[in-house]
PDB file of C-alpha atoms in Angstrom:
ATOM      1  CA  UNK F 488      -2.554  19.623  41.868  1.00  0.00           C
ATOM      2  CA  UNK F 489      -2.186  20.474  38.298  1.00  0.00           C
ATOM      3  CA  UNK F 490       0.137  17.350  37.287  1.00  0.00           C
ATOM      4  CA  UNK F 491      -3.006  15.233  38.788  1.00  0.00           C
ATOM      5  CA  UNK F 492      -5.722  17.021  36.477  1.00  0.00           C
ATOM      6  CA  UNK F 493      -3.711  16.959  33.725  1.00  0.00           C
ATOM      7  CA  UNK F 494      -3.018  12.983  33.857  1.00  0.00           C
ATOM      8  CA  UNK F 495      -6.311  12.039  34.832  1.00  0.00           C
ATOM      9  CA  UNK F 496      -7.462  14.242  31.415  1.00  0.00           C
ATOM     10  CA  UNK F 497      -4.528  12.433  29.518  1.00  0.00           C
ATOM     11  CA  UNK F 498      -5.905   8.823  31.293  1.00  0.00           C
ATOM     12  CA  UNK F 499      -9.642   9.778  30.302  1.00  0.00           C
ATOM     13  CA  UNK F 500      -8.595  10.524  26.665  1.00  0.00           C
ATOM     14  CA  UNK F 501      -6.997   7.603  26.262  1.00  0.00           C
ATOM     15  CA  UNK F 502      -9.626   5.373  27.911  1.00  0.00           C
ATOM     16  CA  UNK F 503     -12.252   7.238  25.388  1.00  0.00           C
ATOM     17  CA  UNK F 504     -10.112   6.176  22.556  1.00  0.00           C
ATOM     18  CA  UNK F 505      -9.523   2.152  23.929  1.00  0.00           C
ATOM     19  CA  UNK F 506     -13.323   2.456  23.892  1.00  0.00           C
ATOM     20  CA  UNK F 507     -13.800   3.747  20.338  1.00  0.00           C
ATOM     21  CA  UNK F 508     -11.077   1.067  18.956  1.00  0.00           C
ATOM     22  CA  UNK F 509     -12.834  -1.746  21.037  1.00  0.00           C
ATOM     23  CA  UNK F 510     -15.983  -1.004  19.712  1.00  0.00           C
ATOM     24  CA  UNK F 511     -14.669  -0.746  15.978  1.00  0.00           C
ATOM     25  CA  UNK F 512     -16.098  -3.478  13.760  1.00  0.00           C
ATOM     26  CA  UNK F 513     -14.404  -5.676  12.279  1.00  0.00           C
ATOM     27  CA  UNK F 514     -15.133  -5.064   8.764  1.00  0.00           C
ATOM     28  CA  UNK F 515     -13.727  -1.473   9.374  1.00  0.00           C
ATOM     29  CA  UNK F 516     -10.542  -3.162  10.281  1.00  0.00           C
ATOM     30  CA  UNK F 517     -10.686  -5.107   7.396  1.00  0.00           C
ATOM     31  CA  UNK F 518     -11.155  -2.302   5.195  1.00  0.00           C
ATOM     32  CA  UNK F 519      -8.449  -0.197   6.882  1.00  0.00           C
ATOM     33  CA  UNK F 520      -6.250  -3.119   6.534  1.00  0.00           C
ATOM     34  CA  UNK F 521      -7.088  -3.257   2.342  1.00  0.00           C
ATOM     35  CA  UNK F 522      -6.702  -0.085   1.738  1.00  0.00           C
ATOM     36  CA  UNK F 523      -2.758   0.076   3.910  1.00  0.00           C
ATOM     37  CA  UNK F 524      -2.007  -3.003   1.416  1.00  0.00           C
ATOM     38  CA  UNK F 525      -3.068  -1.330  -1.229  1.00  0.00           C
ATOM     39  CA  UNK F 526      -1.020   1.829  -1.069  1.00  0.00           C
ATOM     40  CA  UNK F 527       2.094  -0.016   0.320  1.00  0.00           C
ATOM     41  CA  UNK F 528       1.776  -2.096  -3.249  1.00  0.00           C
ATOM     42  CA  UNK F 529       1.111   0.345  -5.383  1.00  0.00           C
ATOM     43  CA  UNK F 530       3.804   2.511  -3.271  1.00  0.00           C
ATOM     44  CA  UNK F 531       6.439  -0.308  -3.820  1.00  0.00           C
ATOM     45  CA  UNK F 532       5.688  -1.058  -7.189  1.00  0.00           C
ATOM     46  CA  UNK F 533       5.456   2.380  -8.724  1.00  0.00           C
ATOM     47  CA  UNK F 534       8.992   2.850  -9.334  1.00  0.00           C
ATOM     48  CA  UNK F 535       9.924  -0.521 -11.638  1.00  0.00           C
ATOM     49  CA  UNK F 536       6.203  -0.024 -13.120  1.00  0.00           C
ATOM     50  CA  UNK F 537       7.258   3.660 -14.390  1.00  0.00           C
ATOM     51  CA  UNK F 538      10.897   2.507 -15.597  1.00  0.00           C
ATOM     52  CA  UNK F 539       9.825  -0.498 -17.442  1.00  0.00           C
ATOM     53  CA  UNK F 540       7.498   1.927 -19.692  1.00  0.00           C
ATOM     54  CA  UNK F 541       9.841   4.315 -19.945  1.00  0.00           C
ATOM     55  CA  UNK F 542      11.636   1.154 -21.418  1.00  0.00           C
ATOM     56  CA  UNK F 543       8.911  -0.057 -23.296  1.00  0.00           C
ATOM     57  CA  UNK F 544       7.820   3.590 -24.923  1.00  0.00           C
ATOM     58  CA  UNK F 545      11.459   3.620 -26.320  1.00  0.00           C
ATOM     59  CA  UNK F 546      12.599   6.587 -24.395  1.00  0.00           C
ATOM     60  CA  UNK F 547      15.450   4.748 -22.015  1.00  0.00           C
ATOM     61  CA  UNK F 548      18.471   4.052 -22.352  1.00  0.00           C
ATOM     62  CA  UNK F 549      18.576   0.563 -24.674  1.00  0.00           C
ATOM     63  CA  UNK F 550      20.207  -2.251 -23.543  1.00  0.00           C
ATOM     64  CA  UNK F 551      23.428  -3.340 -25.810  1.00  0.00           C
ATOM     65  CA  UNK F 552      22.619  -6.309 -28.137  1.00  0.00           C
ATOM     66  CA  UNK F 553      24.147  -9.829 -26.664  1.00  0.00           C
ATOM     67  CA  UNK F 554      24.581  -7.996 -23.247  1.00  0.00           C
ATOM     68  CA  UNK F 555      22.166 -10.294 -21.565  1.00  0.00           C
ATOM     69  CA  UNK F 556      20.745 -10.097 -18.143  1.00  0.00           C
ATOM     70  CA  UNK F 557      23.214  -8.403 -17.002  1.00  0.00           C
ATOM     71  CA  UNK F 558      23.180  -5.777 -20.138  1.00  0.00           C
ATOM     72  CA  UNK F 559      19.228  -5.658 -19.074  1.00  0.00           C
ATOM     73  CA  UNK F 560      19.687  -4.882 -15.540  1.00  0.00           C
ATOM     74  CA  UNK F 561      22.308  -1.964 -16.027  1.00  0.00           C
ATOM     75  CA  UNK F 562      19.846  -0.597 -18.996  1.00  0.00           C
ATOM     76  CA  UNK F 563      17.294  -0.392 -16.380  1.00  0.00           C
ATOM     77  CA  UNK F 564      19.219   1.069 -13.793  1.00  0.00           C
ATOM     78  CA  UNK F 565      20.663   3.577 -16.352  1.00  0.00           C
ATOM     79  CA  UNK F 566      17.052   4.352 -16.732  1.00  0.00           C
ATOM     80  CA  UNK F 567      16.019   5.194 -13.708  1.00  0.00           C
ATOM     81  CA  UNK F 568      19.151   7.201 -12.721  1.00  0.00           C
ATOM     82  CA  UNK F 569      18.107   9.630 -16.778  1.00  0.00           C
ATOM     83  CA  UNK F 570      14.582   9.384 -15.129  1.00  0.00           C
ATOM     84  CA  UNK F 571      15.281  10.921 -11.840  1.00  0.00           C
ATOM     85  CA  UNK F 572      17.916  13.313 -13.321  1.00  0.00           C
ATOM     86  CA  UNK F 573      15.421  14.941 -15.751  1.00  0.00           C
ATOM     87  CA  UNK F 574      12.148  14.665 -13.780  1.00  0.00           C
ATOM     88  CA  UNK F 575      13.006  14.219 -10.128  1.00  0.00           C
ATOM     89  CA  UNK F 576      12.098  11.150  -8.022  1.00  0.00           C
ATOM     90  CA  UNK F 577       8.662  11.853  -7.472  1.00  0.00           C
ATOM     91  CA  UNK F 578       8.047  13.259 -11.089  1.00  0.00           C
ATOM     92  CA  UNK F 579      10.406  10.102 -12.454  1.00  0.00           C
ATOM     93  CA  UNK F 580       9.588   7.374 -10.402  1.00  0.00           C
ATOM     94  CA  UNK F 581       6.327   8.001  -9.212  1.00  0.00           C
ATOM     95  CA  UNK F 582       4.285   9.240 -12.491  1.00  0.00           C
ATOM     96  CA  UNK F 583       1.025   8.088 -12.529  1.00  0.00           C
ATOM     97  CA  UNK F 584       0.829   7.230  -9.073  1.00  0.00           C
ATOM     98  CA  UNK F 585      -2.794   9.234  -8.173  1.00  0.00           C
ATOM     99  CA  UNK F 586      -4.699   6.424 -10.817  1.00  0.00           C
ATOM    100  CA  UNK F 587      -3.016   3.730  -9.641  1.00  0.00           C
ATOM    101  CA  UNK F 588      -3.873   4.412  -5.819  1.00  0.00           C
ATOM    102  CA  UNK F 589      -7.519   5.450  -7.113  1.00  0.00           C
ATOM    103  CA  UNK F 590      -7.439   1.925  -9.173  1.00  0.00           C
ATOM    104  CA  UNK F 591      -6.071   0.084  -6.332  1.00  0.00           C
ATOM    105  CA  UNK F 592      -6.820   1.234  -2.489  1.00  0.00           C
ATOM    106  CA  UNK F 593     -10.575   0.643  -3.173  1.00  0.00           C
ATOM    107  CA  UNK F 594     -10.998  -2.934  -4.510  1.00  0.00           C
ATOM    108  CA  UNK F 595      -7.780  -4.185  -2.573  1.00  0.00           C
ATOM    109  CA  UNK F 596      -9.911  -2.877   0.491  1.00  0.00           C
ATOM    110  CA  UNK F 597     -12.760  -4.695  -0.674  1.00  0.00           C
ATOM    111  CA  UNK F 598     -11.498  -7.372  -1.362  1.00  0.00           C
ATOM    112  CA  UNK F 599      -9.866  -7.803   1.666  1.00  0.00           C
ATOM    113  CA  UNK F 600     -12.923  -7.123   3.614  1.00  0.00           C
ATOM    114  CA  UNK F 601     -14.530  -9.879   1.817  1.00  0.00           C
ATOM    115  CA  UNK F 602     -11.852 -12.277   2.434  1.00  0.00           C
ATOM    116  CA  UNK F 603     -11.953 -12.096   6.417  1.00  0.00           C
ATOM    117  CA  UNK F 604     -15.349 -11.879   6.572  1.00  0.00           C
ATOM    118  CA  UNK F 605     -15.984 -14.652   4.728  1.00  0.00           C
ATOM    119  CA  UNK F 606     -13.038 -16.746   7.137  1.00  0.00           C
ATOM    120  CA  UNK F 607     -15.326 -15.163   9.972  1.00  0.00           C
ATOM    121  CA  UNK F 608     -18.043 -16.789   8.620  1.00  0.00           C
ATOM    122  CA  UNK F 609     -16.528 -19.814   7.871  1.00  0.00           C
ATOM    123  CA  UNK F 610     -14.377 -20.359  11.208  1.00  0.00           C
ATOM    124  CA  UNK F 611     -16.799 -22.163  13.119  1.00  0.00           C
ATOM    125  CA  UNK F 612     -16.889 -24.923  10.139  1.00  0.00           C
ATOM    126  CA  UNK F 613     -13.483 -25.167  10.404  1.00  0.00           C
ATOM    127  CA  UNK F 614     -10.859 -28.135  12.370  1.00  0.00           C
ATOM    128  CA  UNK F 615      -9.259 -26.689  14.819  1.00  0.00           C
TER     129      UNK F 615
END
C-alpha cells in the first residue's frame, strides 16, 4: 500500500509540474533561452578574452620576432599556462567574469525575446 501512495504522489507532482511548463509563456521561454546563451558565451569566451589582455597589457609571455603564427599561438598558450600557474584557473582564466555575465545575460535575453516574438508575430505573413 505504501509503494501505491508514494507513486501516485510522485505521478501528481509531476503532472503539477507538466501543467506549470505547459502553461509557461512563451516569452519566458524566450528569455530563459537568452539568458542560457548568454552565459554559455560569455562562459566560452572568457578564457581567450582574459589571455589576449594579459597579452595586450604587456604582462605575457611575448611572442619571438619573425616567429609568426605559429610563434603567436605558442606565446598565447605560454600565457595561459603563467596565467593559471600564478592565479589559478578561475582567478587566471576567468577574471572579470561577474561584469561580463551582468553586461551580457540581460540584453542577450532581451534580445532574444524580441527576436522570437517578433517571428511569432510575423509567422502568419510568412510562405510556408
Amino acid at each position: 500500500a505504501t509503494s501505491s501512495g508514494s507513486s501516485s504522489s510522485s505521478s501528481s507532482s509531476t503532472t503539477k509540474l507538466q501543467q506549470v511548463l505547459a502553461n509557461t509563456p512563451d516569452h519566458v521561454w524566450d528569455m530563459a533561452a537568452g539568458a542560457a546563451a548568454g552565459a554559455a558565451a560569455v562562459l566560452v569566451s572568457m578564457p581567450p578574452d582574459c589571455v589576449k589582455t594579459v597579452l595586450e597589457t604587456g604582462g605575457g609571455v611575448a611572442a619571438k620576432p619573425g616567429s609568426g603564427v605559429a610563434g603567436s599561438v605558442a606565446s598565447f598558450a605560454a600565457t595561459a599556462r603563467q596565467l593559471v600557474q600564478q592565479r589559478g584557473v578561475a582567478g587566471g582564466l576567468f577574471c572579470g567574469m561577474g561584469p561580463r555575465l551582468i553586461e551580457s545575460v540581460p540584453s542577450t535575453m532581451l534580445y532574444w525575446m524580441a527576436v522570437e516574438g517578433a517571428r511569432r508575430v510575423l509567422e502568419p505573413y510568412t510562405a510556408k
